[in-house]
Amino acid sequence: MTDLCEGGMDDLWSIATLLLQVWFSVMIGLIMIPAMFGLSLGVTSVYIQILVKILEWATLRIQRGHRDQPTLPVPAPLPNGLIQREGGSMEQEMGELRRYRTQSISRGEFALSDSFYFYRKGLESIVDDQVTQRFSSEELVSWNLLTRTNHNFHYISLRLTVIWGLGVIIRYCVLFPLRITLAIIGLSWLVIGTTLVGFLPNRRVKNWLSELVHLMCYRICARGLSATIQYHNKNNKPQKGGICVANHTSPIDIVILANDGCYAMVGQSHSGLMGVIQRSMVRSCPHVWFERSEMRDRHAVTSRLRAHVAAKSNLPILIFPEGTCINNTSVMMFKKGSFEIGGTIYPVAIKYDPRFGDAFWNSAKYNMVSYLLRMMTSWAIVVNVWYLPPMTRQEGEDATKFANRVKSAIAHQGGLLDMAWDGSLKRDKVKEEFKEQQQKMYSSMVVGKKARNSQEPHTESTRR
Amino acid sequence: MGSTNSTLSRIPNVEELMQETGFTPAHIVRLYDRFEALDKEKTGHLRPQDFGAINRLAMNPIGDRIIGSFFSTGQETVDFHSFVRILAHFRPADKNRPKDPSMPQPVNSRTSKLKFAFQLYDQDKDGKISRAELLQVLRSMLEMQVTEEQLESIADRTIQEADLDKDDAISFEEFRKSLEKVNIDHKMSIRFLR
């Protein structure tokens, strides 16, 4: 009996080792090696096409399900808010409110109806406010068979549930282990490779090798996320000695951009695993890592970046001026610090396709590890990257204006909304200045300019 | 899988609420999602601080008053029902409703909207907007931008114009008369997209 059992065990072991060998050779042969050389076997594109077909089918089923059961109300997801907003400025709206009065607005004066404008605006913001919207994930019109994006859909049919169940199995049991393995290989290769290259003397060979190592690792990591990236306008790719500026949706942005070129990363130096990676990366080519204490001193930061940019042989710096992750439907205010360094700015617009997975990192809700796990269990990451023509600061243009100009260009190209709000509003309270601004605008309508008011004392006395 | 139905079933007395306020189930669900988003600590109630977190509201000159209008006197929290009832004032008027004087006014009729706006001014709820109360509103809307004398002269002028029975205060009827030409439904309504 025991002999049989042992025999059975041996068989199991040999089968297991055989499977493992097959697994590894498949991985290395079909995924890693093409990835390292930037080639693609076309498997991913076929996969994406199949996915799209399935998702479209699922959407049709859901729509049909809704039609059959009209009593169930399903609010359609609204990308730009719940309520209709009047587009007029404060002056326009006050003017309309006061139209019934005989005096003209230029005379100023207060009307009891003035408060309605503020009242309505206040209530509108209670029902729905544009800033908070940007920090929650985009609602999809169709459902991409991931429960995490499932807000408004309910049980439609058995077939759909079965497909969904299959999807879960495929994603967690087939795709996820594959991706984890690739990610681990990619990262360890990055550390090992850059450390090895670091031993070489500073020559052109070293730079070339380091670029190669970096590219290979990022490509493997990208495969680890099943990322399909489409680059547009490659002729505008960031050059050495420039600054690359992009909108920020998730930490994966770095992998996405670095798949096509080498950048000098800018960031805070971390401890632990990140720290190991950072330190080894620096060995092969200069990146800019700041200590936490240094980050607070804006001048120190700017001068270090300036020094990096000035050395024309250094790789372009990669900066995300929004300062935080936004949900990829809009671009928030760019912090002017990046635009004060000088040099040429190469703007890049990144747009994720939300059908295949929500790439937005809601740092308030998820930490890095759970975020990466979510990424690795999504269907795929499909991204479009547009390189925009380089921009420089013009004569007489201050950093803020320049930042806004770049932001508009990026928003326009990526089909994102150009928002005036500051990304840090997610965490901080709004400044009193904004309130004062509203009061100023209103007061100029009520009392007019101060000079005008003092010139008409006689009209006031006659009215009394 | 989540569903609208399940959200609706989580709200107690939702039928009554829809009847009273006239919101459709889809609107109620959206408002409930919004309520939950504002209720960060998941207590089921909103406090003034939760409203304060809305940036656009914090920069509104009469933001504090608007927040205050949600909380009836003495109350420190507002639950979902009261939240929806207050917002119902700003629903666009139902055009097809027959005018039946014996039925109580729906919450979003012109009169109700005006009453609600009147309460914004009349904080002590004595049915009249006194000069002091008017000054308070003016002060919030204008703060540092005008002098105290200018504020007072504006208040005096406003009362003069609207005060018909010369009691140096504006009653609700005088308020209503003074605004009879304003398109209240348009200006004091929030239209939901779908």
Short mmCIF file of C-alpha atoms in Angstrom, two decimals, chain A residues 7-415:
data_model
loop_
_atom_site.label_atom_id
_atom_site.label_comp_id
_atom_site.label_asym_id
_atom_site.label_seq_id
_atom_site.Cartn_x
_atom_site.Cartn_y
_atom_site.Cartn_z
CA GLY A 7 4.77 5.77 -6.27
CA GLY A 8 1.76 8.02 -6.51
CA MET A 9 3.59 10.80 -4.73
CA ASP A 10 6.58 10.49 -6.99
CA ASP A 11 4.33 10.71 -9.99
CA LEU A 12 2.74 13.78 -8.60
CA TRP A 13 6.08 15.39 -7.98
CA SER A 14 7.34 14.64 -11.46
CA ILE A 15 4.14 15.95 -12.96
CA ALA A 16 4.45 19.05 -10.86
CA THR A 17 8.06 19.68 -11.87
CA LEU A 18 7.19 19.04 -15.49
CA LEU A 19 4.36 21.56 -15.30
CA LEU A 20 6.63 24.06 -13.66
CA GLN A 21 9.22 23.62 -16.40
CA VAL A 22 6.60 24.03 -19.08
CA TRP A 23 5.29 27.08 -17.28
CA PHE A 24 8.68 28.71 -17.13
CA SER A 25 9.66 27.97 -20.68
CA VAL A 26 6.34 29.30 -21.92
CA MET A 27 6.87 32.41 -19.92
CA ILE A 28 10.41 32.99 -20.98
CA GLY A 29 9.91 32.04 -24.55
CA LEU A 30 6.64 33.67 -25.30
CA ILE A 31 6.53 36.61 -23.00
CA MET A 32 9.81 37.71 -21.59
CA ILE A 33 12.11 37.50 -24.56
CA PRO A 34 9.85 39.30 -26.99
CA ALA A 35 9.17 41.84 -24.26
CA MET A 36 12.83 42.50 -23.76
CA PHE A 37 13.28 43.33 -27.37
CA GLY A 38 10.12 45.31 -27.70
CA LEU A 39 8.40 42.84 -29.98
CA SER A 40 4.95 41.49 -29.60
CA LEU A 41 3.55 38.14 -30.62
CA GLY A 42 0.17 39.66 -31.11
CA VAL A 43 -1.38 37.54 -28.39
CA THR A 44 -2.41 40.56 -26.40
CA SER A 45 -4.18 42.24 -29.27
CA VAL A 46 -6.18 39.11 -30.01
CA TYR A 47 -7.00 38.88 -26.32
CA ILE A 48 -8.19 42.46 -26.28
CA GLN A 49 -10.37 41.92 -29.32
CA ILE A 50 -12.00 38.90 -27.77
CA LEU A 51 -12.56 40.84 -24.56
CA VAL A 52 -14.20 43.71 -26.39
CA LYS A 53 -16.59 41.32 -28.11
CA ILE A 54 -17.53 39.71 -24.82
CA LEU A 55 -18.04 43.02 -23.07
CA GLU A 56 -20.22 44.31 -25.87
CA TRP A 57 -22.32 41.19 -25.61
CA ALA A 58 -22.61 41.67 -21.87
CA THR A 59 -23.72 45.26 -22.33
CA LEU A 60 -26.38 44.23 -24.82
CA ARG A 61 -27.68 41.63 -22.42
CA ILE A 62 -27.89 44.18 -19.66
CA GLN A 63 -29.69 46.67 -21.86
CA ARG A 64 -32.11 44.03 -22.97
CA GLY A 65 -32.62 43.08 -19.36
CA HIS A 66 -33.53 46.64 -18.52
CA ARG A 67 -36.01 46.88 -21.32
CA ASP A 68 -37.73 43.72 -20.19
CA GLN A 69 -38.11 45.01 -16.68
CA PRO A 70 -39.07 48.62 -17.04
CA THR A 71 -40.20 49.02 -13.46
CA LEU A 72 -36.66 48.94 -12.20
CA PRO A 73 -35.23 52.41 -12.37
CA VAL A 74 -31.59 52.54 -13.24
CA PRO A 75 -29.97 55.92 -13.24
CA ALA A 76 -27.55 56.17 -16.13
CA PRO A 77 -24.05 57.05 -15.07
CA LEU A 78 -23.35 60.67 -15.74
CA PRO A 79 -19.79 61.63 -16.48
CA ASN A 80 -20.19 65.28 -15.77
CA GLY A 81 -22.43 65.52 -12.80
CA LEU A 82 -25.96 65.01 -11.64
CA ILE A 83 -27.44 68.39 -12.21
CA GLN A 84 -27.83 70.93 -14.92
CA ARG A 85 -25.77 73.97 -14.16
CA GLU A 86 -26.33 77.45 -15.45
CA GLY A 87 -23.26 78.53 -17.30
CA GLY A 88 -23.60 82.23 -16.62
CA SER A 89 -21.24 84.32 -14.58
CA MET A 90 -22.32 85.96 -11.37
CA GLU A 91 -23.05 89.21 -13.19
CA GLN A 92 -25.19 87.56 -15.81
CA GLU A 93 -27.26 85.70 -13.29
CA MET A 94 -27.68 88.61 -10.94
CA GLY A 95 -28.71 90.69 -13.90
CA GLU A 96 -31.42 88.21 -14.73
CA LEU A 97 -32.57 88.11 -11.16
CA ARG A 98 -32.79 91.86 -11.02
CA ARG A 99 -34.39 92.35 -14.39
CA TYR A 100 -37.69 93.22 -12.83
CA ARG A 101 -36.27 96.26 -11.15
CA THR A 102 -36.43 99.63 -12.77
CA GLN A 103 -32.96 100.79 -11.86
CA SER A 104 -30.05 99.63 -13.94
CA ILE A 105 -27.41 97.40 -12.49
CA SER A 106 -24.64 99.87 -13.09
CA ARG A 107 -26.18 101.93 -10.30
CA GLY A 108 -25.48 99.08 -7.96
CA GLU A 109 -27.97 98.51 -5.19
CA PHE A 110 -28.90 95.43 -3.43
CA ALA A 111 -31.92 93.32 -4.25
CA LEU A 112 -33.56 90.80 -1.99
CA SER A 113 -33.32 88.30 -4.81
CA ASP A 114 -29.52 88.53 -4.90
CA SER A 115 -29.21 85.93 -2.23
CA PHE A 116 -31.03 83.41 -4.43
CA TYR A 117 -28.02 83.19 -6.65
CA PHE A 118 -25.77 82.22 -3.76
CA TYR A 119 -28.41 80.00 -2.29
CA ARG A 120 -28.81 78.02 -5.44
CA LYS A 121 -25.10 77.74 -6.04
CA GLY A 122 -24.65 76.51 -2.49
CA LEU A 123 -27.31 73.85 -2.83
CA GLU A 124 -25.96 72.76 -6.17
CA SER A 125 -22.64 72.12 -4.56
CA ILE A 126 -24.27 70.15 -1.77
CA VAL A 127 -25.97 67.88 -4.27
CA ASP A 128 -22.96 67.44 -6.47
CA ASP A 129 -19.60 69.04 -6.54
CA GLN A 130 -17.11 68.90 -9.34
CA VAL A 131 -14.02 68.44 -7.23
CA THR A 132 -15.18 65.40 -5.30
CA GLN A 133 -16.28 63.83 -8.55
CA ARG A 134 -12.73 63.85 -9.85
CA PHE A 135 -11.56 61.77 -6.96
CA SER A 136 -13.94 58.89 -7.37
CA SER A 137 -13.68 56.47 -10.19
CA GLU A 138 -15.30 57.02 -13.52
CA GLU A 139 -18.70 55.44 -13.91
CA LEU A 140 -19.00 53.29 -16.97
CA VAL A 141 -21.91 53.08 -19.30
CA SER A 142 -21.38 49.41 -19.78
CA TRP A 143 -20.25 46.90 -17.27
CA ASN A 144 -16.89 45.33 -17.78
CA LEU A 145 -17.58 42.21 -15.74
CA LEU A 146 -15.60 43.44 -12.80
CA THR A 147 -17.70 43.75 -9.66
CA ARG A 148 -15.59 46.60 -8.45
CA THR A 149 -17.03 48.81 -11.16
CA ASN A 150 -20.51 47.53 -10.60
CA HIS A 151 -22.57 50.32 -9.17
CA ASN A 152 -25.92 50.14 -10.80
CA PHE A 153 -26.25 46.74 -12.31
CA HIS A 154 -28.16 43.95 -10.82
CA TYR A 155 -28.89 40.34 -11.61
CA ILE A 156 -29.90 40.01 -15.23
CA SER A 157 -29.55 36.43 -16.26
CA LEU A 158 -27.89 33.20 -15.37
CA ARG A 159 -25.73 33.33 -18.45
CA LEU A 160 -24.26 36.65 -17.46
CA THR A 161 -23.49 35.45 -13.98
CA VAL A 162 -21.81 32.37 -15.36
CA ILE A 163 -19.66 34.46 -17.65
CA TRP A 164 -18.82 36.71 -14.77
CA GLY A 165 -17.87 33.70 -12.66
CA LEU A 166 -15.65 32.41 -15.46
CA GLY A 167 -14.11 35.81 -15.65
CA VAL A 168 -13.26 35.73 -11.97
CA ILE A 169 -11.63 32.34 -12.31
CA ILE A 170 -9.61 33.37 -15.32
CA ARG A 171 -8.51 36.60 -13.78
CA TYR A 172 -7.53 35.29 -10.38
CA CYS A 173 -6.24 31.83 -11.19
CA VAL A 174 -4.70 32.19 -14.60
CA LEU A 175 -3.79 35.78 -15.23
CA PHE A 176 -2.85 36.80 -11.74
CA PRO A 177 -0.11 34.21 -11.04
CA LEU A 178 1.33 34.87 -14.47
CA ARG A 179 1.44 38.56 -13.85
CA ILE A 180 2.91 38.29 -10.38
CA THR A 181 5.70 36.11 -11.71
CA LEU A 182 6.44 38.56 -14.46
CA ALA A 183 6.42 41.48 -12.09
CA ILE A 184 8.82 39.78 -9.72
CA ILE A 185 11.13 38.83 -12.55
CA GLY A 186 10.97 42.32 -13.96
CA LEU A 187 11.77 44.06 -10.70
CA SER A 188 14.54 41.73 -9.68
CA TRP A 189 16.11 42.05 -13.09
CA LEU A 190 15.95 45.81 -12.69
CA VAL A 191 17.82 45.67 -9.41
CA ILE A 192 20.38 43.12 -10.56
CA GLY A 193 20.89 44.64 -13.98
CA THR A 194 21.35 48.20 -12.81
CA THR A 195 23.73 47.14 -10.07
CA LEU A 196 25.83 45.23 -12.59
CA VAL A 197 25.90 48.12 -15.00
CA GLY A 198 26.88 50.37 -12.13
CA PHE A 199 30.21 48.63 -11.93
CA LEU A 200 31.25 49.79 -15.37
CA PRO A 201 33.24 53.00 -15.81
CA ASN A 202 31.44 56.07 -17.04
CA ARG A 203 31.47 55.62 -20.76
CA ARG A 204 29.01 55.65 -23.56
CA VAL A 205 28.74 51.88 -23.28
CA LYS A 206 27.52 52.23 -19.73
CA ASN A 207 24.78 54.63 -20.72
CA TRP A 208 23.69 52.47 -23.58
CA LEU A 209 23.61 49.37 -21.40
CA SER A 210 21.74 51.11 -18.62
CA GLU A 211 19.11 52.29 -21.04
CA LEU A 212 18.76 48.77 -22.31
CA VAL A 213 18.39 47.33 -18.85
CA HIS A 214 15.80 49.88 -17.85
CA LEU A 215 13.79 49.38 -21.01
CA MET A 216 13.79 45.61 -20.67
CA CYS A 217 12.62 45.71 -17.10
CA TYR A 218 9.83 48.15 -17.73
CA ARG A 219 8.69 46.13 -20.68
CA ILE A 220 8.53 43.00 -18.58
CA CYS A 221 6.61 44.89 -15.92
CA ALA A 222 4.22 46.17 -18.54
CA ARG A 223 3.58 42.63 -19.65
CA GLY A 224 3.04 41.89 -16.02
CA LEU A 225 0.05 44.15 -16.15
CA SER A 226 -1.14 43.07 -19.58
CA ALA A 227 -0.68 46.62 -20.68
CA THR A 228 -1.31 47.54 -24.28
CA ILE A 229 0.17 50.91 -24.95
CA GLN A 230 -0.34 52.94 -28.07
CA TYR A 231 2.13 55.75 -28.55
CA HIS A 232 1.20 58.63 -30.80
CA ASN A 233 3.44 61.25 -32.36
CA LYS A 234 6.66 59.56 -31.45
CA ASN A 235 8.58 62.31 -33.21
CA ASN A 236 7.84 64.55 -30.24
CA LYS A 237 9.46 62.21 -27.76
CA PRO A 238 11.26 63.95 -24.91
CA GLN A 239 14.92 64.63 -25.59
CA LYS A 240 17.88 64.66 -23.26
CA GLY A 241 18.14 67.71 -21.07
CA GLY A 242 14.41 68.35 -21.22
CA ILE A 243 11.57 67.99 -18.78
CA CYS A 244 8.74 65.60 -19.46
CA VAL A 245 5.41 66.57 -17.95
CA ALA A 246 2.35 64.33 -17.85
CA ASN A 247 -1.02 63.98 -16.19
CA HIS A 248 -1.11 61.58 -13.28
CA THR A 249 -3.59 58.80 -12.75
CA SER A 250 -1.67 56.06 -11.04
CA PRO A 251 1.84 54.92 -10.12
CA ILE A 252 1.72 52.76 -13.24
CA ASP A 253 2.14 55.89 -15.34
CA ILE A 254 5.88 55.54 -14.82
CA VAL A 255 5.92 52.04 -16.29
CA ILE A 256 3.76 53.19 -19.17
CA LEU A 257 6.00 56.07 -20.12
CA ALA A 258 9.28 54.28 -19.48
CA ASN A 259 8.36 51.57 -21.92
CA ASP A 260 9.18 53.81 -24.77
CA GLY A 261 12.11 55.84 -23.56
CA CYS A 262 14.41 56.40 -20.65
CA TYR A 263 13.67 59.03 -18.10
CA ALA A 264 15.32 60.30 -14.98
CA MET A 265 12.85 59.79 -12.21
CA VAL A 266 12.17 62.40 -9.61
CA GLY A 267 10.82 61.51 -6.24
CA GLN A 268 11.17 60.97 -2.57
CA SER A 269 13.63 58.36 -1.43
CA HIS A 270 11.84 55.56 0.34
CA SER A 271 13.08 52.82 2.60
CA GLY A 272 12.42 49.14 2.19
CA LEU A 273 11.89 47.52 -1.18
CA MET A 274 11.34 50.82 -2.97
CA GLY A 275 14.54 52.11 -1.46
CA VAL A 276 16.51 49.14 -2.75
CA ILE A 277 15.14 49.68 -6.23
CA GLN A 278 15.84 53.40 -6.07
CA ARG A 279 19.41 52.97 -4.91
CA SER A 280 20.26 50.43 -7.55
CA MET A 281 18.68 52.54 -10.30
CA VAL A 282 20.86 55.46 -9.36
CA ARG A 283 23.95 53.36 -9.84
CA SER A 284 23.51 53.01 -13.54
CA CYS A 285 22.23 56.46 -14.49
CA PRO A 286 21.46 59.61 -12.55
CA HIS A 287 17.96 59.88 -11.12
CA VAL A 288 16.91 62.56 -8.69
CA TRP A 289 15.84 61.23 -5.34
CA PHE A 290 15.10 63.64 -2.54
CA GLU A 291 15.14 63.12 1.18
CA ARG A 292 11.91 64.04 2.87
CA SER A 293 13.48 67.04 4.56
CA GLU A 294 14.84 68.35 1.28
CA MET A 295 11.41 68.22 -0.35
CA ARG A 296 10.14 71.04 1.81
CA ASP A 297 12.81 73.45 0.63
CA ARG A 298 11.51 74.46 -2.76
CA HIS A 299 14.65 76.30 -3.75
CA ALA A 300 16.86 73.32 -3.05
CA VAL A 301 14.58 71.12 -5.10
CA THR A 302 14.47 73.57 -8.00
CA SER A 303 18.22 74.08 -8.06
CA ARG A 304 18.94 70.38 -8.06
CA LEU A 305 16.55 69.81 -10.91
CA ARG A 306 17.99 72.76 -12.74
CA ALA A 307 21.49 71.34 -12.38
CA HIS A 308 20.27 68.03 -13.76
CA VAL A 309 18.62 69.63 -16.75
CA ALA A 310 21.60 71.83 -17.47
CA ALA A 311 23.84 68.82 -18.01
CA LYS A 312 22.63 68.21 -21.53
CA SER A 313 23.66 64.59 -21.54
CA ASN A 314 21.29 63.66 -18.73
CA LEU A 315 18.08 61.89 -19.42
CA PRO A 316 14.88 63.95 -19.46
CA ILE A 317 13.24 64.35 -16.08
CA LEU A 318 9.78 62.93 -15.57
CA ILE A 319 7.49 65.07 -13.46
CA PHE A 320 3.79 64.88 -12.62
CA PRO A 321 2.82 68.46 -11.82
CA GLU A 322 -0.66 67.70 -10.51
CA GLY A 323 0.96 66.38 -7.40
CA THR A 324 -1.58 63.63 -6.86
CA CYS A 325 -3.53 60.97 -8.71
CA ILE A 326 -6.63 62.16 -10.55
CA ASN A 327 -9.29 59.86 -11.93
CA ASN A 328 -8.34 60.34 -15.60
CA THR A 329 -11.43 62.25 -16.64
CA SER A 330 -9.82 65.63 -16.19
CA VAL A 331 -6.58 67.42 -15.56
CA MET A 332 -6.25 69.48 -12.39
CA MET A 333 -4.13 72.50 -11.74
CA PHE A 334 -0.47 72.07 -12.45
CA LYS A 335 1.83 73.21 -9.66
CA LYS A 336 4.06 75.90 -11.00
CA GLY A 337 7.24 74.57 -9.39
CA SER A 338 8.04 72.27 -12.30
CA PHE A 339 7.71 75.13 -14.72
CA GLU A 340 10.16 77.38 -12.96
CA ILE A 341 13.14 75.15 -13.67
CA GLY A 342 13.59 76.36 -17.21
CA GLY A 343 14.52 74.23 -20.15
CA THR A 344 12.20 72.71 -22.68
CA ILE A 345 8.98 71.10 -21.53
CA TYR A 346 7.74 68.03 -23.36
CA PRO A 347 4.09 67.52 -22.46
CA VAL A 348 2.63 64.03 -22.59
CA ALA A 349 -1.04 63.09 -22.32
CA ILE A 350 -1.94 59.69 -20.89
CA LYS A 351 -5.45 58.31 -21.24
CA TYR A 352 -6.49 54.92 -19.91
CA ASP A 353 -9.33 53.04 -21.50
CA PRO A 354 -11.76 52.47 -18.66
CA ARG A 355 -13.42 49.51 -20.27
CA PHE A 356 -10.73 47.12 -19.27
CA GLY A 357 -9.87 48.16 -15.80
CA ASP A 358 -9.94 51.20 -13.62
CA ALA A 359 -6.39 52.42 -13.37
CA PHE A 360 -7.07 55.27 -10.98
CA TRP A 361 -5.33 55.00 -7.61
CA ASN A 362 -7.61 56.39 -4.96
CA SER A 363 -4.92 56.77 -2.31
CA ALA A 364 -7.53 57.54 0.32
CA LYS A 365 -9.25 54.24 -0.26
CA TYR A 366 -6.53 51.78 -1.18
CA ASN A 367 -2.92 51.45 -0.25
CA MET A 368 -0.26 50.67 -2.81
CA VAL A 369 -0.28 46.91 -2.37
CA SER A 370 -4.04 46.44 -2.67
CA TYR A 371 -4.01 48.83 -5.60
CA LEU A 372 -1.40 46.75 -7.42
CA LEU A 373 -3.36 43.61 -6.68
CA ARG A 374 -6.43 45.20 -8.21
CA MET A 375 -4.43 46.15 -11.26
CA MET A 376 -3.12 42.67 -11.68
CA THR A 377 -6.57 41.14 -11.49
CA SER A 378 -8.14 43.48 -14.02
CA TRP A 379 -8.64 42.37 -17.55
CA ALA A 380 -5.96 44.49 -19.06
CA ILE A 381 -4.66 48.00 -19.11
CA VAL A 382 -5.17 49.76 -22.39
CA VAL A 383 -3.50 53.13 -22.65
CA ASN A 384 -3.07 55.84 -25.21
CA VAL A 385 -0.03 58.05 -24.89
CA TRP A 386 0.30 61.21 -26.91
CA TYR A 387 3.59 63.06 -27.16
CA LEU A 388 2.94 66.74 -27.64
CA PRO A 389 5.28 69.20 -29.32
CA PRO A 390 7.79 70.80 -26.95
CA MET A 391 6.93 74.08 -25.26
CA THR A 392 9.06 76.74 -23.66
CA ARG A 393 8.20 79.64 -21.44
CA GLN A 394 7.59 82.73 -23.50
CA GLU A 395 8.79 86.26 -22.80
CA GLY A 396 6.80 87.88 -20.06
CA GLU A 397 4.86 84.73 -19.26
CA ASP A 398 4.96 83.78 -15.61
CA ALA A 399 5.20 80.21 -14.39
CA THR A 400 1.51 79.91 -13.56
CA LYS A 401 0.37 81.01 -17.01
CA PHE A 402 2.86 78.70 -18.63
CA ALA A 403 1.66 75.83 -16.45
CA ASN A 404 -1.92 76.51 -17.50
CA ARG A 405 -0.96 76.61 -21.14
CA VAL A 406 0.71 73.22 -20.90
CA LYS A 407 -2.21 71.84 -18.94
CA SER A 408 -4.71 72.93 -21.58
CA ALA A 409 -2.63 71.34 -24.30
CA ILE A 410 -2.52 68.05 -22.43
CA ALA A 411 -6.20 68.11 -21.55
CA HIS A 412 -7.15 68.92 -25.12
CA GLN A 413 -5.08 66.13 -26.59
CA GLY A 414 -6.18 63.48 -24.14
CA GLY A 415 -9.86 64.39 -24.30
#
